[in-house]
Amino acid sequence: MICAALALPMMTMADDNLTDEQLSAQFKKEINVKTLEIKTVKAKMKADPADTELAVQLVNLQNELQKLKADKKALDAQIRAQKAADRAQKKLKAAQEKAEIAAQKAKEARTIK
């Protein structure tokens, strides 16, 4: 858990050079880490139910987890939208090329007559 806490600031600094897909994968890893941290705190709470600091820590971790999930969901939606836009752009370009070829053939057909 300590290693994960120390690694998070380093991962945050590396965000500048990541693609959206890489950032999404990083969010997934961070979500997994938070989930494991929550499980650890819950296990500690079972061992010592009177510890109120653990309850506060659990609430904070759950809030962080919800924020990470929301950020990942928004990023994944952006990735899907970008991929759809790219596909639409490719289809448009292909249709334009076909139209140009058809226009050229029609022009050639008129000059032959």
Short mmCIF file of N, CA, C and O in Angstrom, two decimals:
data_model
loop_
_atom_site.label_atom_id
_atom_site.label_comp_id
_atom_site.label_asym_id
_atom_site.label_seq_id
_atom_site.Cartn_x
_atom_site.Cartn_y
_atom_site.Cartn_z
N MET A 1 0.82 -1.18 0.00
CA MET A 1 0.00 0.00 0.00
C MET A 1 0.87 1.25 0.00
O MET A 1 0.54 2.23 -0.67
N ILE A 2 1.96 1.21 0.72
CA ILE A 2 2.87 2.35 0.76
C ILE A 2 3.50 2.57 -0.61
O ILE A 2 3.61 3.70 -1.08
N CYS A 3 3.89 1.47 -1.27
CA CYS A 3 4.47 1.59 -2.61
C CYS A 3 3.48 2.23 -3.58
O CYS A 3 3.85 3.06 -4.40
N ALA A 4 2.22 1.86 -3.47
CA ALA A 4 1.21 2.42 -4.36
C ALA A 4 1.04 3.92 -4.08
O ALA A 4 0.91 4.72 -5.00
N ALA A 5 1.08 4.31 -2.82
CA ALA A 5 0.94 5.71 -2.48
C ALA A 5 2.13 6.52 -2.99
O ALA A 5 1.97 7.67 -3.40
N LEU A 6 3.31 5.93 -2.97
CA LEU A 6 4.49 6.63 -3.47
C LEU A 6 4.51 6.67 -4.99
O LEU A 6 5.06 7.60 -5.57
N ALA A 7 3.93 5.68 -5.64
CA ALA A 7 3.96 5.60 -7.10
C ALA A 7 2.96 6.55 -7.75
O ALA A 7 3.18 6.99 -8.87
N LEU A 8 1.90 6.89 -7.07
CA LEU A 8 0.86 7.74 -7.66
C LEU A 8 1.38 9.12 -8.08
O LEU A 8 1.07 9.57 -9.18
N PRO A 9 2.17 9.81 -7.27
CA PRO A 9 2.67 11.12 -7.74
C PRO A 9 3.55 10.99 -8.98
O PRO A 9 3.52 11.84 -9.86
N MET A 10 4.33 9.94 -9.06
CA MET A 10 5.18 9.74 -10.23
C MET A 10 4.33 9.48 -11.47
O MET A 10 4.65 9.96 -12.55
N MET A 11 3.25 8.72 -11.32
CA MET A 11 2.39 8.45 -12.45
C MET A 11 1.68 9.74 -12.89
O MET A 11 1.48 9.96 -14.06
N THR A 12 1.36 10.59 -11.94
CA THR A 12 0.69 11.85 -12.26
C THR A 12 1.61 12.75 -13.06
O THR A 12 1.18 13.42 -13.99
N MET A 13 2.89 12.76 -12.74
CA MET A 13 3.84 13.58 -13.48
C MET A 13 4.01 13.08 -14.91
O MET A 13 4.26 13.85 -15.82
N ALA A 14 3.85 11.79 -15.12
CA ALA A 14 4.02 11.21 -16.44
C ALA A 14 2.80 11.40 -17.33
O ALA A 14 2.83 11.08 -18.51
N ASP A 15 1.71 11.94 -16.79
CA ASP A 15 0.47 12.12 -17.55
C ASP A 15 0.63 12.99 -18.78
O ASP A 15 -0.13 12.88 -19.73
N ASP A 16 1.61 13.89 -18.78
CA ASP A 16 1.76 14.85 -19.87
C ASP A 16 2.00 14.19 -21.21
O ASP A 16 1.59 14.72 -22.23
N ASN A 17 2.65 13.04 -21.25
CA ASN A 17 3.03 12.41 -22.51
C ASN A 17 2.17 11.21 -22.88
O ASN A 17 2.50 10.51 -23.83
N LEU A 18 1.10 10.96 -22.16
CA LEU A 18 0.30 9.77 -22.39
C LEU A 18 -0.81 10.04 -23.42
O LEU A 18 -1.37 11.12 -23.47
N THR A 19 -1.08 8.99 -24.21
CA THR A 19 -2.24 9.06 -25.10
C THR A 19 -3.49 8.80 -24.25
O THR A 19 -3.39 8.37 -23.10
N ASP A 20 -4.64 9.03 -24.85
CA ASP A 20 -5.89 8.79 -24.11
C ASP A 20 -6.02 7.33 -23.71
O ASP A 20 -6.47 7.02 -22.61
N GLU A 21 -5.62 6.42 -24.59
CA GLU A 21 -5.72 4.99 -24.27
C GLU A 21 -4.79 4.62 -23.12
O GLU A 21 -5.15 3.84 -22.24
N GLN A 22 -3.60 5.19 -23.11
CA GLN A 22 -2.66 4.92 -22.03
C GLN A 22 -3.16 5.51 -20.72
O GLN A 22 -3.03 4.89 -19.66
N LEU A 23 -3.75 6.69 -20.80
CA LEU A 23 -4.30 7.32 -19.61
C LEU A 23 -5.47 6.52 -19.06
O LEU A 23 -5.61 6.36 -17.85
N SER A 24 -6.28 5.97 -19.95
CA SER A 24 -7.39 5.13 -19.52
C SER A 24 -6.88 3.87 -18.81
O SER A 24 -7.42 3.46 -17.78
N ALA A 25 -5.83 3.28 -19.36
CA ALA A 25 -5.23 2.11 -18.73
C ALA A 25 -4.65 2.46 -17.36
O ALA A 25 -4.75 1.67 -16.41
N GLN A 26 -4.08 3.65 -17.25
CA GLN A 26 -3.54 4.10 -15.98
C GLN A 26 -4.66 4.29 -14.96
O GLN A 26 -4.53 3.90 -13.80
N PHE A 27 -5.78 4.89 -15.41
CA PHE A 27 -6.93 5.03 -14.52
C PHE A 27 -7.40 3.66 -14.03
O PHE A 27 -7.75 3.50 -12.86
N LYS A 28 -7.42 2.69 -14.93
CA LYS A 28 -7.85 1.34 -14.56
C LYS A 28 -6.95 0.77 -13.46
O LYS A 28 -7.43 0.19 -12.49
N LYS A 29 -5.64 0.97 -13.60
CA LYS A 29 -4.71 0.49 -12.58
C LYS A 29 -4.92 1.21 -11.26
O LYS A 29 -4.90 0.58 -10.19
N GLU A 30 -5.13 2.53 -11.32
CA GLU A 30 -5.36 3.29 -10.10
C GLU A 30 -6.66 2.86 -9.42
O GLU A 30 -6.74 2.81 -8.19
N ILE A 31 -7.67 2.55 -10.22
CA ILE A 31 -8.94 2.07 -9.67
C ILE A 31 -8.72 0.74 -8.94
O ILE A 31 -9.25 0.52 -7.84
N ASN A 32 -7.93 -0.13 -9.55
CA ASN A 32 -7.63 -1.42 -8.91
C ASN A 32 -6.89 -1.21 -7.59
O ASN A 32 -7.18 -1.90 -6.59
N VAL A 33 -5.94 -0.28 -7.57
CA VAL A 33 -5.19 0.00 -6.34
C VAL A 33 -6.13 0.51 -5.26
O VAL A 33 -6.08 0.06 -4.11
N LYS A 34 -7.01 1.48 -5.62
CA LYS A 34 -7.96 2.03 -4.64
C LYS A 34 -8.89 0.95 -4.11
O LYS A 34 -9.20 0.91 -2.93
N THR A 35 -9.32 0.05 -5.00
CA THR A 35 -10.21 -1.03 -4.58
C THR A 35 -9.51 -1.92 -3.56
O THR A 35 -10.11 -2.31 -2.55
N LEU A 36 -8.25 -2.23 -3.82
CA LEU A 36 -7.49 -3.05 -2.88
C LEU A 36 -7.26 -2.32 -1.56
O LEU A 36 -7.33 -2.93 -0.48
N GLU A 37 -7.01 -1.03 -1.62
CA GLU A 37 -6.84 -0.24 -0.40
C GLU A 37 -8.12 -0.25 0.42
O GLU A 37 -8.09 -0.36 1.65
N ILE A 38 -9.27 -0.14 -0.26
CA ILE A 38 -10.55 -0.17 0.44
C ILE A 38 -10.76 -1.52 1.12
O ILE A 38 -11.19 -1.59 2.27
N LYS A 39 -10.41 -2.60 0.42
CA LYS A 39 -10.54 -3.93 1.02
C LYS A 39 -9.65 -4.06 2.24
O LYS A 39 -10.04 -4.66 3.26
N THR A 40 -8.46 -3.49 2.17
CA THR A 40 -7.53 -3.56 3.30
C THR A 40 -8.09 -2.80 4.50
O THR A 40 -8.06 -3.29 5.63
N VAL A 41 -8.62 -1.60 4.25
CA VAL A 41 -9.20 -0.81 5.34
C VAL A 41 -10.41 -1.52 5.95
O VAL A 41 -10.58 -1.54 7.17
N LYS A 42 -11.23 -2.13 5.10
CA LYS A 42 -12.39 -2.86 5.61
C LYS A 42 -11.96 -4.03 6.50
O LYS A 42 -12.58 -4.30 7.53
N ALA A 43 -10.88 -4.72 6.09
CA ALA A 43 -10.38 -5.82 6.90
C ALA A 43 -9.86 -5.31 8.24
O ALA A 43 -10.09 -5.94 9.29
N LYS A 44 -9.19 -4.17 8.22
CA LYS A 44 -8.70 -3.57 9.47
C LYS A 44 -9.87 -3.15 10.35
O LYS A 44 -9.80 -3.25 11.58
N MET A 45 -10.95 -2.67 9.72
CA MET A 45 -12.13 -2.25 10.49
C MET A 45 -12.79 -3.43 11.18
O MET A 45 -13.32 -3.29 12.29
N LYS A 46 -12.75 -4.59 10.53
CA LYS A 46 -13.33 -5.78 11.16
C LYS A 46 -12.51 -6.17 12.38
O LYS A 46 -13.05 -6.61 13.40
N ALA A 47 -11.19 -5.99 12.27
CA ALA A 47 -10.33 -6.34 13.39
C ALA A 47 -10.45 -5.34 14.53
O ALA A 47 -10.35 -5.72 15.70
N ASP A 48 -10.67 -4.06 14.20
CA ASP A 48 -10.79 -3.02 15.21
C ASP A 48 -11.95 -2.09 14.87
O ASP A 48 -11.75 -1.00 14.33
N PRO A 49 -13.19 -2.50 15.19
CA PRO A 49 -14.36 -1.70 14.81
C PRO A 49 -14.44 -0.34 15.51
O PRO A 49 -15.15 0.55 15.06
N ALA A 50 -13.71 -0.15 16.59
CA ALA A 50 -13.79 1.10 17.34
C ALA A 50 -12.91 2.20 16.75
O ALA A 50 -13.04 3.36 17.14
N ASP A 51 -12.04 1.86 15.81
CA ASP A 51 -11.12 2.84 15.23
C ASP A 51 -11.85 3.74 14.25
O ASP A 51 -12.21 3.34 13.14
N THR A 52 -12.08 5.00 14.66
CA THR A 52 -12.83 5.94 13.81
C THR A 52 -11.98 6.47 12.67
O THR A 52 -12.52 6.88 11.64
N GLU A 53 -10.67 6.47 12.83
CA GLU A 53 -9.79 6.94 11.76
C GLU A 53 -9.92 6.04 10.53
O GLU A 53 -9.85 6.51 9.40
N LEU A 54 -10.13 4.76 10.76
CA LEU A 54 -10.31 3.83 9.64
C LEU A 54 -11.60 4.13 8.89
O LEU A 54 -11.64 4.04 7.66
N ALA A 55 -12.64 4.50 9.63
CA ALA A 55 -13.91 4.83 8.98
C ALA A 55 -13.75 6.07 8.10
O ALA A 55 -14.25 6.11 6.97
N VAL A 56 -13.04 7.07 8.60
CA VAL A 56 -12.79 8.28 7.81
C VAL A 56 -11.94 7.95 6.59
O VAL A 56 -12.20 8.42 5.48
N GLN A 57 -10.92 7.13 6.80
CA GLN A 57 -10.05 6.71 5.70
C GLN A 57 -10.85 5.96 4.64
O GLN A 57 -10.65 6.17 3.43
N LEU A 58 -11.77 5.12 5.07
CA LEU A 58 -12.60 4.36 4.14
C LEU A 58 -13.46 5.29 3.30
O LEU A 58 -13.54 5.14 2.07
N VAL A 59 -14.08 6.26 3.93
CA VAL A 59 -14.93 7.21 3.20
C VAL A 59 -14.10 7.98 2.19
O VAL A 59 -14.51 8.17 1.03
N ASN A 60 -12.91 8.44 2.60
CA ASN A 60 -12.04 9.17 1.68
C ASN A 60 -11.62 8.31 0.49
O ASN A 60 -11.62 8.77 -0.66
N LEU A 61 -11.27 7.06 0.76
CA LEU A 61 -10.88 6.15 -0.32
C LEU A 61 -12.04 5.88 -1.28
O LEU A 61 -11.85 5.83 -2.49
N GLN A 62 -13.23 5.73 -0.72
CA GLN A 62 -14.40 5.49 -1.56
C GLN A 62 -14.70 6.71 -2.44
O GLN A 62 -15.05 6.55 -3.61
N ASN A 63 -14.52 7.90 -1.89
CA ASN A 63 -14.73 9.12 -2.68
C ASN A 63 -13.68 9.22 -3.80
O ASN A 63 -14.01 9.59 -4.93
N GLU A 64 -12.43 8.91 -3.47
CA GLU A 64 -11.38 8.92 -4.48
C GLU A 64 -11.67 7.90 -5.58
O GLU A 64 -11.46 8.18 -6.77
N LEU A 65 -12.16 6.73 -5.18
CA LEU A 65 -12.49 5.69 -6.14
C LEU A 65 -13.61 6.15 -7.07
O LEU A 65 -13.53 5.97 -8.30
N GLN A 66 -14.63 6.78 -6.52
CA GLN A 66 -15.73 7.28 -7.35
C GLN A 66 -15.24 8.33 -8.34
O GLN A 66 -15.65 8.33 -9.49
N LYS A 67 -14.33 9.21 -7.89
CA LYS A 67 -13.80 10.23 -8.78
C LYS A 67 -12.98 9.60 -9.90
O LYS A 67 -13.10 9.97 -11.08
N LEU A 68 -12.15 8.61 -9.56
CA LEU A 68 -11.35 7.92 -10.58
C LEU A 68 -12.26 7.24 -11.60
O LEU A 68 -12.00 7.31 -12.81
N LYS A 69 -13.31 6.59 -11.12
CA LYS A 69 -14.23 5.91 -12.03
C LYS A 69 -14.94 6.89 -12.95
O LYS A 69 -15.10 6.63 -14.14
N ALA A 70 -15.33 8.03 -12.40
CA ALA A 70 -16.00 9.05 -13.21
C ALA A 70 -15.04 9.62 -14.26
O ALA A 70 -15.43 9.81 -15.42
N ASP A 71 -13.80 9.87 -13.86
CA ASP A 71 -12.80 10.39 -14.80
C ASP A 71 -12.53 9.38 -15.91
O ASP A 71 -12.44 9.74 -17.08
N LYS A 72 -12.41 8.10 -15.54
CA LYS A 72 -12.16 7.06 -16.54
C LYS A 72 -13.35 6.92 -17.49
O LYS A 72 -13.18 6.80 -18.70
N LYS A 73 -14.55 7.00 -16.94
CA LYS A 73 -15.75 6.88 -17.77
C LYS A 73 -15.82 8.03 -18.78
O LYS A 73 -16.11 7.81 -19.96
N ALA A 74 -15.51 9.24 -18.33
CA ALA A 74 -15.52 10.40 -19.24
C ALA A 74 -14.44 10.26 -20.31
O ALA A 74 -14.68 10.54 -21.49
N LEU A 75 -13.28 9.81 -19.91
CA LEU A 75 -12.18 9.64 -20.86
C LEU A 75 -12.51 8.54 -21.87
O LEU A 75 -12.27 8.70 -23.07
N ASP A 76 -13.09 7.44 -21.41
CA ASP A 76 -13.47 6.36 -22.32
C ASP A 76 -14.54 6.82 -23.31
O ASP A 76 -14.51 6.44 -24.49
N ALA A 77 -15.46 7.65 -22.85
CA ALA A 77 -16.48 8.19 -23.75
C ALA A 77 -15.84 9.08 -24.81
O ALA A 77 -16.21 9.05 -25.99
N GLN A 78 -14.85 9.86 -24.38
CA GLN A 78 -14.13 10.72 -25.32
C GLN A 78 -13.37 9.88 -26.35
O GLN A 78 -13.36 10.20 -27.54
N ILE A 79 -12.76 8.80 -25.90
CA ILE A 79 -12.03 7.91 -26.81
C ILE A 79 -12.98 7.31 -27.83
O ILE A 79 -12.69 7.28 -29.03
N ARG A 80 -14.14 6.83 -27.38
CA ARG A 80 -15.12 6.25 -28.29
C ARG A 80 -15.61 7.28 -29.30
O ARG A 80 -15.75 6.98 -30.50
N ALA A 81 -15.86 8.48 -28.84
CA ALA A 81 -16.33 9.54 -29.74
C ALA A 81 -15.27 9.89 -30.77
O ALA A 81 -15.58 10.08 -31.96
N GLN A 82 -14.02 9.93 -30.35
CA GLN A 82 -12.93 10.25 -31.28
C GLN A 82 -12.78 9.15 -32.32
O GLN A 82 -12.58 9.43 -33.51
N LYS A 83 -12.88 7.90 -31.89
CA LYS A 83 -12.78 6.79 -32.84
C LYS A 83 -13.93 6.81 -33.84
O LYS A 83 -13.72 6.56 -35.03
N ALA A 84 -15.13 7.13 -33.37
CA ALA A 84 -16.28 7.22 -34.27
C ALA A 84 -16.09 8.36 -35.27
O ALA A 84 -16.39 8.21 -36.46
N ALA A 85 -15.56 9.48 -34.79
CA ALA A 85 -15.30 10.61 -35.69
C ALA A 85 -14.23 10.25 -36.72
O ALA A 85 -14.35 10.61 -37.90
N ASP A 86 -13.21 9.53 -36.30
CA ASP A 86 -12.16 9.09 -37.23
C ASP A 86 -12.72 8.16 -38.30
O ASP A 86 -12.40 8.29 -39.48
N ARG A 87 -13.59 7.23 -37.88
CA ARG A 87 -14.22 6.31 -38.84
C ARG A 87 -15.09 7.09 -39.83
O ARG A 87 -15.06 6.83 -41.04
N ALA A 88 -15.85 8.03 -39.32
CA ALA A 88 -16.71 8.84 -40.19
C ALA A 88 -15.87 9.66 -41.18
O ALA A 88 -16.23 9.78 -42.35
N GLN A 89 -14.76 10.17 -40.72
CA GLN A 89 -13.86 10.95 -41.58
C GLN A 89 -13.29 10.06 -42.69
O GLN A 89 -13.22 10.49 -43.85
N LYS A 90 -12.92 8.84 -42.35
CA LYS A 90 -12.39 7.92 -43.37
C LYS A 90 -13.45 7.58 -44.40
O LYS A 90 -13.18 7.53 -45.60
N LYS A 91 -14.68 7.34 -43.94
CA LYS A 91 -15.78 7.04 -44.86
C LYS A 91 -16.05 8.23 -45.78
O LYS A 91 -16.29 8.05 -46.98
N LEU A 92 -16.02 9.42 -45.22
CA LEU A 92 -16.24 10.62 -46.02
C LEU A 92 -15.16 10.78 -47.07
O LEU A 92 -15.45 11.06 -48.24
N LYS A 93 -13.93 10.55 -46.69
CA LYS A 93 -12.81 10.68 -47.64
C LYS A 93 -12.94 9.64 -48.75
O LYS A 93 -12.73 9.95 -49.93
N ALA A 94 -13.30 8.40 -48.39
CA ALA A 94 -13.47 7.36 -49.39
C ALA A 94 -14.62 7.71 -50.34
O ALA A 94 -14.51 7.52 -51.56
N ALA A 95 -15.71 8.25 -49.81
CA ALA A 95 -16.85 8.63 -50.66
C ALA A 95 -16.47 9.77 -51.60
O ALA A 95 -16.87 9.78 -52.77
N GLN A 96 -15.68 10.72 -51.09
CA GLN A 96 -15.22 11.82 -51.94
C GLN A 96 -14.33 11.32 -53.08
O GLN A 96 -14.45 11.77 -54.22
N GLU A 97 -13.45 10.38 -52.76
CA GLU A 97 -12.58 9.82 -53.79
C GLU A 97 -13.39 9.08 -54.85
O GLU A 97 -13.13 9.21 -56.05
N LYS A 98 -14.39 8.32 -54.42
CA LYS A 98 -15.26 7.61 -55.37
C LYS A 98 -16.02 8.60 -56.25
O LYS A 98 -16.17 8.38 -57.45
N ALA A 99 -16.50 9.68 -55.64
CA ALA A 99 -17.23 10.68 -56.40
C ALA A 99 -16.33 11.36 -57.42
O ALA A 99 -16.74 11.61 -58.56
N GLU A 100 -15.10 11.63 -57.06
CA GLU A 100 -14.15 12.24 -57.98
C GLU A 100 -13.84 11.30 -59.15
O GLU A 100 -13.77 11.74 -60.31
N ILE A 101 -13.67 10.03 -58.86
CA ILE A 101 -13.40 9.03 -59.91
C ILE A 101 -14.60 8.93 -60.84
O ILE A 101 -14.45 8.90 -62.07
N ALA A 102 -15.80 8.89 -60.26
CA ALA A 102 -17.02 8.81 -61.07
C ALA A 102 -17.17 10.06 -61.94
O ALA A 102 -17.54 9.96 -63.12
N ALA A 103 -16.86 11.21 -61.39
CA ALA A 103 -16.95 12.46 -62.17
C ALA A 103 -15.94 12.45 -63.31
O ALA A 103 -16.24 12.88 -64.43
N GLN A 104 -14.76 11.97 -63.04
CA GLN A 104 -13.72 11.89 -64.06
C GLN A 104 -14.13 10.94 -65.18
O GLN A 104 -13.97 11.24 -66.37
N LYS A 105 -14.70 9.78 -64.81
CA LYS A 105 -15.16 8.82 -65.81
C LYS A 105 -16.30 9.40 -66.63
O LYS A 105 -16.37 9.18 -67.85
N ALA A 106 -17.20 10.12 -65.98
CA ALA A 106 -18.31 10.73 -66.71
C ALA A 106 -17.79 11.79 -67.69
O ALA A 106 -18.27 11.90 -68.81
N LYS A 107 -16.80 12.53 -67.27
CA LYS A 107 -16.22 13.55 -68.14
C LYS A 107 -15.53 12.90 -69.33
O LYS A 107 -15.66 13.37 -70.48
N GLU A 108 -14.82 11.81 -69.07
CA GLU A 108 -14.15 11.08 -70.17
C GLU A 108 -15.18 10.48 -71.12
O GLU A 108 -14.98 10.48 -72.34
N ALA A 109 -16.29 9.98 -70.60
CA ALA A 109 -17.32 9.40 -71.43
C ALA A 109 -17.96 10.45 -72.33
O ALA A 109 -18.29 10.18 -73.49
N ARG A 110 -18.12 11.66 -71.85
CA ARG A 110 -18.69 12.74 -72.66
C ARG A 110 -17.73 13.19 -73.75
O ARG A 110 -18.16 13.53 -74.85
N THR A 111 -16.45 13.17 -73.48
CA THR A 111 -15.48 13.61 -74.49
C THR A 111 -15.29 12.56 -75.57
O THR A 111 -14.96 12.90 -76.69
N ILE A 112 -15.53 11.30 -75.27
CA ILE A 112 -15.39 10.22 -76.26
C ILE A 112 -16.55 10.29 -77.24
O ILE A 112 -16.38 10.03 -78.44
N LYS A 113 -17.73 10.64 -76.84
CA LYS A 113 -18.90 10.67 -77.72
C LYS A 113 -18.71 11.73 -78.69
O LYS A 113 -18.73 12.29 -79.52
#
